[in-house]
């Protein structure tokens, strides 16, 4: 049996009429930039995230840069970022001229460890970017309490966590601003690049829009020097067509995760722990094992695709100034393996992956 890591073709088959229709409407109107598709998507996405305003932009990395700029983060400022995340969370900080300071992740949750935050705060600290890593919300109540105490801004990096919640409160509604990516493989993915910034603060939303639209407040009224970062109409139309499916897709991801968890319960496999009341949306299902590379090779031979998120923590990448060792992140990086996870996985596929993992862990293959 073959099990890909994700299967975007399988997903397209389930929504083809809707998506094709949405795309042909954009083609017929020949409104490729801006227009109704983008405005409608922004309104619907704000609604879905429980925020007042959404500003579409070109990708999730731009979203982070624009959010940082809107908050006035720049040269001389430090921003606290988890040591273990996708590179964009930290590179965005460098791109606005500030310095990312890495804070280790929690050994069980893999998200920013709130207990380590206060010791990382200096007179130059301006903001925190918690990441809802793999789809699990970071400990926002603790992070917001600390942000309040030290008067820090908070940008939630929600690129992996569309629809995740703590209790009844969705991610993206805790911080000052939140950013999303619609990279095709994300839980809500475009058919190309896309991103968004969301917030409940109207003034901040306006700032983001001005920055992303070449500094314009309305056409040709340039109030500052901005940049060009747009969500295009084709992507917005695809995203609108997919939006109604997100809840069902998330439920399927959670079902796949439950099957894995049940089958791995008695094995020497560590999985991400989930605090009570936190809703994980399983962008990724990641196991921690002793012989990671051996397991990866074995699964590959059995037709099962896996990936590593990520091979190195940011402090080890060599491109950031903060190269201090990070106890948890450094120890975890060689042990993590992401198993196939997507809504269209069949029971047979999930059972097959679980059986092969089990076989390797118990019998060494
Ligand atoms: C995917 C991702 C981004 C960047 O999104 P792009 O759309 O690829 O630029 C940022 N942060 C995290 C945590 C991500 O997973």
Coordinates of N, CA and C in Angstrom, one line a residue, residues 7-90:
X7 N -2.3 14.4 0.6 CA -2.8 14.0 -0.7 C -3.7 15.1 -1.2
X8 N -3.1 16.2 -1.9 CA -3.9 17.3 -2.3 C -4.8 16.9 -3.5
X9 N -4.4 15.9 -4.3 CA -5.2 15.5 -5.4 C -6.5 14.8 -4.9
X10 N -6.4 14.0 -3.8 CA -7.6 13.4 -3.3 C -8.6 14.5 -2.8
X11 N -8.0 15.5 -2.2 CA -8.9 16.6 -1.7 C -9.6 17.3 -2.8
X12 N -8.8 17.6 -3.9 CA -9.3 18.3 -5.0 C -10.5 17.6 -5.6
X13 N -10.4 16.2 -5.7 CA -11.5 15.4 -6.2 C -12.8 15.6 -5.5
X14 N -12.7 15.8 -4.1 CA -13.9 15.9 -3.3 C -14.6 17.3 -3.5
X15 N -13.9 18.3 -4.0 CA -14.4 19.7 -4.1 C -14.3 20.3 -5.5
X16 N -14.0 19.4 -6.5 CA -13.7 19.9 -7.8 C -14.8 20.8 -8.4
X17 N -16.1 20.5 -8.3 CA -17.1 21.3 -8.9 C -17.1 22.8 -8.3
X18 N -17.0 22.8 -7.0 CA -17.0 24.1 -6.3 C -15.8 25.0 -6.7
X19 N -14.7 24.3 -6.7 CA -13.4 25.0 -6.9 C -13.4 25.5 -8.4
X20 N -13.7 24.6 -9.3 CA -13.7 24.9 -10.7 C -14.6 26.1 -11.0
X21 N -15.8 26.0 -10.4 CA -16.8 27.1 -10.6 C -16.2 28.4 -10.1
X22 N -15.6 28.4 -8.9 CA -15.1 29.6 -8.3 C -14.0 30.2 -9.2
X23 N -13.1 29.3 -9.7 CA -12.0 29.8 -10.6 C -12.6 30.4 -11.9
X24 N -13.6 29.7 -12.5 CA -14.0 30.2 -13.7 C -14.8 31.6 -13.5
X25 N -15.4 31.8 -12.4 CA -16.0 33.1 -12.1 C -15.0 34.2 -12.1
X26 N -13.8 33.9 -11.5 CA -12.7 34.9 -11.5 C -12.2 35.2 -12.9
X27 N -12.1 34.1 -13.7 CA -11.6 34.2 -15.1 C -12.6 35.0 -15.9
X28 N -13.9 34.7 -15.7 CA -14.9 35.4 -16.5 C -14.9 36.9 -16.2
X29 N -14.8 37.2 -14.9 CA -14.8 38.7 -14.5 C -13.4 39.3 -14.8
X30 N -12.4 38.5 -15.0 CA -11.0 39.0 -15.2 C -10.6 40.0 -14.2
X31 N -11.1 39.8 -13.0 CA -10.7 40.7 -11.8 C -9.7 39.9 -11.0
X32 N -8.4 40.0 -11.4 CA -7.4 39.1 -10.8 C -6.8 39.6 -9.5
X33 N -6.9 40.9 -9.3 CA -6.3 41.5 -8.1 C -7.5 42.3 -7.4
X34 N -7.6 42.0 -6.2 CA -8.7 42.7 -5.4 C -10.1 42.2 -5.9
X35 N -11.1 43.1 -5.8 CA -12.4 42.7 -6.2 C -13.2 42.0 -5.1
X36 N -14.3 41.4 -5.5 CA -15.2 40.8 -4.5 C -14.6 39.6 -3.9
X37 N -13.9 38.8 -4.7 CA -13.4 37.5 -4.2 C -12.6 37.7 -3.0
X38 N -11.7 38.7 -3.1 CA -10.8 39.0 -2.0 C -11.5 39.6 -0.8
X39 N -12.4 40.6 -1.1 CA -13.1 41.3 0.0 C -14.0 40.2 0.7
X40 N -14.7 39.4 0.0 CA -15.6 38.4 0.6 C -14.8 37.4 1.4
X41 N -13.7 37.0 0.9 CA -12.9 36.0 1.7 C -12.4 36.7 3.0
X42 N -11.9 37.9 2.9 CA -11.4 38.6 4.1 C -12.5 38.6 5.2
X43 N -13.7 39.0 4.7 CA -14.9 39.1 5.7 C -15.2 37.7 6.3
X44 N -15.2 36.7 5.4 CA -15.5 35.3 5.9 C -14.4 34.8 6.8
X45 N -13.2 35.1 6.5 CA -12.1 34.5 7.3 C -12.0 35.2 8.6
X46 N -12.3 36.5 8.7 CA -12.4 37.2 9.9 C -13.5 36.5 10.8
X47 N -14.6 36.2 10.2 CA -15.7 35.6 10.9 C -15.3 34.2 11.4
X48 N -14.6 33.4 10.6 CA -14.2 32.1 11.0 C -13.2 32.1 12.2
X49 N -12.3 33.1 12.2 CA -11.3 33.2 13.2 C -11.8 34.0 14.4
X50 N -13.0 34.4 14.4 CA -13.6 35.1 15.6 C -13.0 36.5 15.8
X51 N -12.5 37.1 14.7 CA -11.9 38.4 14.8 C -12.7 39.4 14.0
X52 N -12.4 40.7 14.1 CA -13.2 41.7 13.4 C -12.7 42.0 12.0
X53 N -11.4 41.8 11.8 CA -10.8 42.3 10.6 C -9.8 41.3 10.1
X54 N -9.8 41.0 8.8 CA -8.7 40.2 8.1 C -8.2 41.0 6.9
X55 N -6.9 40.9 6.8 CA -6.2 41.6 5.7 C -5.4 40.5 4.9
X56 N -5.8 40.2 3.7 CA -5.2 39.2 2.9 C -3.8 39.7 2.5
X57 N -2.9 38.8 2.4 CA -1.5 39.1 1.9 C -0.9 37.9 1.1
X58 N 0.3 38.1 0.7 CA 0.9 37.2 -0.3 C 1.2 35.8 0.3
X59 N 1.6 35.7 1.6 CA 1.9 34.5 2.2 C 2.1 34.7 3.7
X60 N 2.3 33.6 4.4 CA 2.3 33.7 5.9 C 3.6 34.4 6.4
X61 N 4.6 34.3 5.6 CA 5.9 35.0 6.0 C 5.7 36.5 5.9
X62 N 5.1 37.0 4.8 CA 4.8 38.4 4.7 C 3.9 38.8 5.8
X63 N 2.9 38.0 6.1 CA 1.9 38.3 7.2 C 2.6 38.7 8.5
X64 N 3.7 37.9 8.8 CA 4.4 38.1 10.1 C 5.2 39.4 10.0
X65 N 5.8 39.7 8.8 CA 6.6 40.9 8.6 C 5.7 42.1 8.7
X66 N 4.5 42.1 8.1 CA 3.6 43.2 8.1 C 3.1 43.4 9.5
X67 N 2.8 42.4 10.2 CA 2.3 42.5 11.6 C 3.3 43.1 12.5
X68 N 4.6 42.7 12.4 CA 5.6 43.3 13.2 C 5.8 44.8 12.9
X69 N 5.8 45.1 11.6 CA 5.9 46.5 11.2 C 4.7 47.4 11.7
X70 N 3.5 46.8 11.6 CA 2.4 47.5 12.1 C 2.5 47.8 13.6
X71 N 3.1 46.9 14.3 CA 3.3 47.1 15.8 C 4.5 48.0 16.1
X72 N 5.2 48.5 15.1 CA 6.3 49.4 15.3 C 7.5 48.7 15.8
X73 N 7.6 47.4 15.5 CA 8.9 46.6 15.9 C 9.9 46.9 14.9
X74 N 11.1 47.3 15.3 CA 12.2 47.6 14.3 C 13.6 47.5 15.0
X75 N 14.6 48.2 14.4 CA 15.9 48.2 14.9 C 16.0 48.5 16.4
X76 N 16.8 47.7 17.1 CA 17.0 47.9 18.5 C 16.1 47.1 19.4
X77 N 15.0 46.5 18.7 CA 14.0 45.8 19.5 C 14.4 44.3 19.5
X78 N 14.0 43.6 20.6 CA 14.1 42.1 20.6 C 12.7 41.5 20.6
X79 N 12.6 40.4 20.0 CA 11.3 39.7 19.9 C 11.5 38.2 20.4
X80 N 10.7 37.8 21.3 CA 10.9 36.4 21.8 C 10.1 35.5 20.9
X81 N 10.9 34.4 20.5 CA 10.4 33.5 19.5 C 10.7 32.1 20.0
X82 N 9.8 31.1 19.7 CA 10.2 29.7 20.1 C 11.5 29.3 19.4
X83 N 12.3 28.5 20.1 CA 13.6 28.0 19.4 C 13.2 27.0 18.4
X84 N 12.1 26.4 18.5 CA 11.7 25.3 17.5 C 10.4 25.7 16.8
X85 N 10.6 26.1 15.5 CA 9.4 26.5 14.7 C 9.9 26.5 13.3
X86 N 9.0 26.9 12.3 CA 9.4 27.1 11.0 C 10.2 28.4 10.9
X87 N 11.2 28.5 10.0 CA 12.1 29.6 10.0 C 11.5 31.0 9.9
X88 N 10.3 31.1 9.3 CA 9.7 32.4 9.0 C 9.4 33.1 10.3
X89 N 9.0 32.4 11.4 CA 8.7 33.1 12.6 C 9.8 34.0 13.1
X90 N 11.1 33.5 12.9 CA 12.2 34.3 13.3 C 12.8 35.2 12.2

